[in-house]
PDB file of C-alpha atoms in Angstrom:
ATOM      1  CA  ILE A   1      54.084  30.633 -47.152  1.00 70.00           C
ATOM      2  CA  LEU A   2      52.020  29.730 -50.291  1.00 87.00           C
ATOM      3  CA  TYR A   3      49.953  33.126 -49.825  1.00 91.00           C
ATOM      4  CA  ASN A   4      53.235  35.009 -49.635  1.00 91.00           C
ATOM      5  CA  ALA A   5      54.545  33.445 -52.697  1.00 93.00           C
ATOM      6  CA  VAL A   6      51.307  34.244 -54.804  1.00 93.00           C
ATOM      7  CA  ILE A   7      51.455  37.759 -53.706  1.00 93.00           C
ATOM      8  CA  ASP A   8      54.929  38.054 -54.500  1.00 90.00           C
ATOM      9  CA  ALA A   9      54.235  36.543 -57.970  1.00 92.00           C
ATOM     10  CA  TYR A  10      51.619  39.152 -58.408  1.00 89.00           C
ATOM     11  CA  ALA A  11      54.160  41.929 -57.453  1.00 88.00           C
ATOM     12  CA  ARG A  12      56.643  40.746 -60.046  1.00 87.00           C
ATOM     13  CA  SER A  13      53.941  40.325 -62.737  1.00 87.00           C
ATOM     14  CA  THR A  14      52.759  42.519 -65.680  1.00 85.00           C
ATOM     15  CA  THR A  15      49.304  41.721 -64.456  1.00 81.00           C
ATOM     16  CA  ILE A  16      46.964  44.712 -64.681  1.00 80.00           C
ATOM     17  CA  GLY A  17      45.326  45.089 -61.268  1.00 83.00           C
ATOM     18  CA  LYS A  18      47.988  43.181 -59.459  1.00 88.00           C
ATOM     19  CA  CYS A  19      48.041  45.219 -56.309  1.00 92.00           C
ATOM     20  CA  ASN A  20      44.331  44.871 -56.108  1.00 93.00           C
ATOM     21  CA  ARG A  21      44.689  41.062 -56.129  1.00 93.00           C
ATOM     22  CA  ALA A  22      47.562  41.232 -53.683  1.00 95.00           C
ATOM     23  CA  GLU A  23      45.442  43.320 -51.381  1.00 96.00           C
ATOM     24  CA  LEU A  24      42.385  40.798 -51.628  1.00 95.00           C
ATOM     25  CA  LEU A  25      44.840  38.008 -50.708  1.00 95.00           C
ATOM     26  CA  LEU A  26      46.184  40.002 -47.732  1.00 96.00           C
ATOM     27  CA  GLU A  27      42.560  40.915 -46.590  1.00 96.00           C
ATOM     28  CA  ARG A  28      41.671  37.267 -46.763  1.00 95.00           C
ATOM     29  CA  MET A  29      44.629  36.253 -44.650  1.00 95.00           C
ATOM     30  CA  ILE A  30      43.745  38.807 -42.036  1.00 95.00           C
ATOM     31  CA  GLU A  31      40.133  37.532 -41.998  1.00 95.00           C
ATOM     32  CA  GLU A  32      41.283  33.838 -41.803  1.00 95.00           C
ATOM     33  CA  SER A  33      43.570  34.454 -38.975  1.00 94.00           C
ATOM     34  CA  ASN A  34      41.011  36.735 -37.250  1.00 94.00           C
ATOM     35  CA  ASN A  35      38.815  33.578 -37.360  1.00 96.00           C
ATOM     36  CA  GLY A  36      41.581  31.412 -35.813  1.00 94.00           C
ATOM     37  CA  ASN A  37      43.411  29.951 -38.622  1.00 94.00           C
ATOM     38  CA  MET A  38      46.778  31.043 -37.369  1.00 92.00           C
ATOM     39  CA  ALA A  39      48.603  29.029 -40.269  1.00 91.00           C
ATOM     40  CA  ILE A  40      47.872  31.741 -42.826  1.00 93.00           C
ATOM     41  CA  ARG A  41      48.503  34.894 -40.465  1.00 94.00           C
ATOM     42  CA  PRO A  42      50.133  37.542 -42.497  1.00 96.00           C
ATOM     43  CA  ASP A  43      53.809  38.530 -41.648  1.00 96.00           C
ATOM     44  CA  THR A  44      56.278  41.213 -42.459  1.00 97.00           C
ATOM     45  CA  ILE A  45      56.925  39.606 -45.760  1.00 96.00           C
ATOM     46  CA  THR A  46      53.301  39.515 -46.693  1.00 96.00           C
ATOM     47  CA  PHE A  47      52.625  43.298 -46.019  1.00 97.00           C
ATOM     48  CA  ASN A  48      56.046  44.039 -47.924  1.00 97.00           C
ATOM     49  CA  SER A  49      54.861  42.133 -50.938  1.00 96.00           C
ATOM     50  CA  VAL A  50      51.656  43.870 -51.151  1.00 96.00           C
ATOM     51  CA  ILE A  51      53.578  47.174 -50.852  1.00 97.00           C
ATOM     52  CA  ASN A  52      55.899  46.103 -53.436  1.00 96.00           C
ATOM     53  CA  ALA A  53      52.745  45.209 -55.668  1.00 95.00           C
ATOM     54  CA  ALA A  54      51.847  48.860 -55.256  1.00 96.00           C
ATOM     55  CA  ALA A  55      55.246  50.272 -56.025  1.00 95.00           C
ATOM     56  CA  ARG A  56      55.419  48.303 -59.184  1.00 93.00           C
ATOM     57  CA  SER A  57      52.051  49.488 -60.513  1.00 90.00           C
ATOM     58  CA  SER A  58      53.310  52.522 -61.831  1.00 81.00           C
ATOM     59  CA  PHE A  59      51.666  52.197 -65.275  1.00 82.00           C
ATOM     60  CA  GLY A  60      48.009  53.264 -66.021  1.00 79.00           C
ATOM     61  CA  ASP A  61      46.050  56.366 -65.749  1.00 84.00           C
ATOM     62  CA  TYR A  62      45.865  58.805 -62.646  1.00 87.00           C
ATOM     63  CA  ASP A  63      43.248  56.801 -60.933  1.00 89.00           C
ATOM     64  CA  VAL A  64      44.844  53.410 -61.460  1.00 88.00           C
ATOM     65  CA  ARG A  65      48.092  54.863 -60.036  1.00 91.00           C
ATOM     66  CA  LYS A  66      46.081  56.527 -57.111  1.00 93.00           C
ATOM     67  CA  GLU A  67      44.401  53.315 -56.208  1.00 94.00           C
ATOM     68  CA  ALA A  68      47.811  51.497 -56.276  1.00 95.00           C
ATOM     69  CA  TYR A  69      49.172  54.326 -53.969  1.00 96.00           C
ATOM     70  CA  MET A  70      46.187  53.917 -51.713  1.00 96.00           C
ATOM     71  CA  ILE A  71      46.748  50.093 -51.351  1.00 97.00           C
ATOM     72  CA  GLY A  72      50.515  50.563 -50.633  1.00 97.00           C
ATOM     73  CA  LEU A  73      49.804  53.266 -47.911  1.00 98.00           C
ATOM     74  CA  ASN A  74      47.214  50.975 -46.339  1.00 97.00           C
ATOM     75  CA  ALA A  75      49.458  48.027 -46.296  1.00 98.00           C
ATOM     76  CA  PHE A  76      52.304  50.280 -44.807  1.00 98.00           C
ATOM     77  CA  LYS A  77      49.828  51.653 -42.105  1.00 98.00           C
ATOM     78  CA  SER A  78      48.325  48.199 -41.297  1.00 97.00           C
ATOM     79  CA  LEU A  79      51.835  46.671 -40.720  1.00 97.00           C
ATOM     80  CA  HIS A  80      52.741  49.670 -38.483  1.00 97.00           C
ATOM     81  CA  ARG A  81      49.462  48.882 -36.337  1.00 96.00           C
ATOM     82  CA  SER A  82      49.947  45.106 -36.281  1.00 94.00           C
ATOM     83  CA  ASP A  83      50.288  43.511 -32.947  1.00 92.00           C
ATOM     84  CA  TYR A  84      52.092  40.471 -34.439  1.00 92.00           C
ATOM     85  CA  CYS A  85      54.660  41.636 -36.922  1.00 95.00           C
ATOM     86  CA  GLN A  86      56.819  44.700 -37.324  1.00 97.00           C
ATOM     87  CA  PRO A  87      58.250  46.802 -40.201  1.00 98.00           C
ATOM     88  CA  SER A  88      61.647  46.133 -41.539  1.00 98.00           C
ATOM     89  CA  SER A  89      64.185  48.346 -43.513  1.00 98.00           C
ATOM     90  CA  ILE A  90      62.770  46.661 -46.469  1.00 98.00           C
ATOM     91  CA  THR A  91      59.355  47.919 -45.576  1.00 98.00           C
ATOM     92  CA  TYR A  92      60.713  51.555 -45.976  1.00 98.00           C
ATOM     93  CA  VAL A  93      62.628  50.977 -49.061  1.00 98.00           C
ATOM     94  CA  LEU A  94      59.397  49.584 -50.652  1.00 98.00           C
ATOM     95  CA  PHE A  95      57.074  52.414 -49.394  1.00 98.00           C
ATOM     96  CA  LEU A  96      59.638  54.991 -50.580  1.00 98.00           C
ATOM     97  CA  ARG A  97      59.354  53.336 -53.928  1.00 98.00           C
ATOM     98  CA  VAL A  98      55.630  53.715 -53.896  1.00 98.00           C
ATOM     99  CA  LEU A  99      56.048  57.341 -53.449  1.00 98.00           C
ATOM    100  CA  GLU A 100      58.699  57.662 -56.096  1.00 97.00           C
ATOM    101  CA  ASN A 101      56.621  55.712 -58.724  1.00 95.00           C
ATOM    102  CA  LEU A 102      53.118  56.893 -57.745  1.00 95.00           C
ATOM    103  CA  MET A 103      53.274  60.412 -56.396  1.00 93.00           C
ATOM    104  CA  GLU A 104      53.249  62.917 -59.222  1.00 89.00           C
ATOM    105  CA  SER A 105      53.665  66.112 -57.011  1.00 91.00           C
ATOM    106  CA  GLU A 106      57.176  66.614 -56.152  1.00 94.00           C
ATOM    107  CA  GLU A 107      56.061  68.741 -53.104  1.00 96.00           C
ATOM    108  CA  SER A 108      53.864  65.907 -51.697  1.00 96.00           C
ATOM    109  CA  ARG A 109      56.504  63.330 -52.454  1.00 97.00           C
ATOM    110  CA  ASP A 110      58.960  65.219 -50.661  1.00 97.00           C
ATOM    111  CA  TYR A 111      56.818  65.759 -47.594  1.00 97.00           C
ATOM    112  CA  MET A 112      55.906  62.120 -47.421  1.00 97.00           C
ATOM    113  CA  ALA A 113      59.345  60.845 -48.048  1.00 98.00           C
ATOM    114  CA  GLY A 114      60.506  63.098 -45.198  1.00 97.00           C
ATOM    115  CA  LYS A 115      57.690  61.556 -42.865  1.00 97.00           C
ATOM    116  CA  VAL A 116      58.606  58.100 -43.725  1.00 98.00           C
ATOM    117  CA  PHE A 117      62.310  58.679 -43.286  1.00 97.00           C
ATOM    118  CA  GLU A 118      61.593  60.018 -39.851  1.00 96.00           C
ATOM    119  CA  LEU A 119      59.496  56.897 -38.978  1.00 97.00           C
ATOM    120  CA  CYS A 120      62.192  54.569 -40.068  1.00 98.00           C
ATOM    121  CA  ARG A 121      64.679  56.610 -38.135  1.00 96.00           C
ATOM    122  CA  LYS A 122      62.303  56.159 -35.080  1.00 96.00           C
ATOM    123  CA  HIS A 123      62.215  52.471 -35.383  1.00 96.00           C
ATOM    124  CA  ASN A 124      65.947  52.340 -35.726  1.00 97.00           C
ATOM    125  CA  LEU A 125      65.885  50.806 -39.158  1.00 98.00           C
ATOM    126  CA  VAL A 126      67.765  53.304 -41.306  1.00 97.00           C
ATOM    127  CA  ASN A 127      70.366  51.505 -43.225  1.00 97.00           C
ATOM    128  CA  ASP A 128      72.081  52.269 -46.687  1.00 97.00           C
ATOM    129  CA  ALA A 129      69.313  50.715 -48.765  1.00 98.00           C
ATOM    130  CA  VAL A 130      66.886  53.127 -47.140  1.00 98.00           C
ATOM    131  CA  VAL A 131      69.120  56.085 -47.732  1.00 97.00           C
ATOM    132  CA  SER A 132      69.864  55.246 -51.276  1.00 97.00           C
ATOM    133  CA  GLN A 133      66.055  54.729 -51.984  1.00 98.00           C
ATOM    134  CA  LEU A 134      65.357  58.227 -50.340  1.00 98.00           C
ATOM    135  CA  LYS A 135      67.761  59.615 -52.570  1.00 97.00           C
ATOM    136  CA  LYS A 136      65.972  58.371 -55.719  1.00 97.00           C
ATOM    137  CA  THR A 137      62.606  59.314 -54.275  1.00 98.00           C
ATOM    138  CA  CYS A 138      62.796  62.984 -53.182  1.00 96.00           C
ATOM    139  CA  SER A 139      64.471  66.262 -54.519  1.00 96.00           C
ATOM    140  CA  HIS A 140      68.151  66.941 -53.734  1.00 96.00           C
ATOM    141  CA  ASP A 141      67.096  69.775 -51.279  1.00 95.00           C
ATOM    142  CA  THR A 142      64.607  67.628 -49.263  1.00 95.00           C
ATOM    143  CA  PHE A 143      67.205  64.625 -49.250  1.00 96.00           C
ATOM    144  CA  TYR A 144      69.847  66.984 -47.795  1.00 95.00           C
ATOM    145  CA  VAL A 145      67.455  68.558 -45.059  1.00 94.00           C
ATOM    146  CA  VAL A 146      66.063  65.044 -44.181  1.00 94.00           C
ATOM    147  CA  THR A 147      69.302  63.215 -43.737  1.00 93.00           C
ATOM    148  CA  SER A 148      71.354  65.915 -42.179  1.00 88.00           C
ATOM    149  CA  SER A 149      68.485  67.304 -39.658  1.00 68.00           C
ATOM    150  CA  GLN A 150      69.403  64.686 -37.056  1.00 56.00           C
ATOM    151  CA  CYS A 151      72.227  62.275 -36.500  1.00 52.00           C
ATOM    152  CA  THR A 152      71.523  59.364 -38.929  1.00 48.00           C
ATOM    153  CA  HIS A 153      72.244  55.793 -37.509  1.00 51.00           C
ATOM    154  CA  ARG A 154      72.682  53.505 -40.079  1.00 51.00           C
ATOM    155  CA  LYS A 155      72.415  49.687 -39.862  1.00 50.00           C
ATOM    156  CA  LYS A 156      74.232  47.533 -42.328  1.00 47.00           C
TER     157      LYS A 156
END
C-alpha cells in the first residue's frame, strides 16, 4: 500500500520526471515480488497509478511526452499480461487520457482510442466514464463510428 501511495503522489505532483519515478517503483515492486516478496506485489491500482502519472506528464518537449506515452503504454500492456491482476474501467479511462494528453497526431490518437475502446468492450468494462473520456480523446467522427459499430454495453 505504501508503494501505491508514493506512485499516486508522483502522479499528482508537478515533479519533472514523475512518470519515470513511478515506473521505477513499479519495476522494483515486480522484481521484489518475483523474488518472493508478495507483500509488495503490484496490483491494478499500482498499474493505474503509473498510467495516471504518464497521463499527467503532458508538459515538456516532444521527447519527454513520447517517453511518458511509452511508460503509460508499457504499464497498460503489462497489466493486461498480468497473471495476478486485471484492468478495470479506470484503467481504460486513464489510458485514454494518456492518448488525449500525449498523442499529437489526431489520426494516431483516433486509431489507438478505437483499439483501446474495443479492448475495453471485450473485457466488458465499458461504462459512462469510459465513454465520456473516449469522447474527449478522439474526434467526433471516430467517437461516433467506435461507439455505434457494435452494441455498447455500459456498466454503471
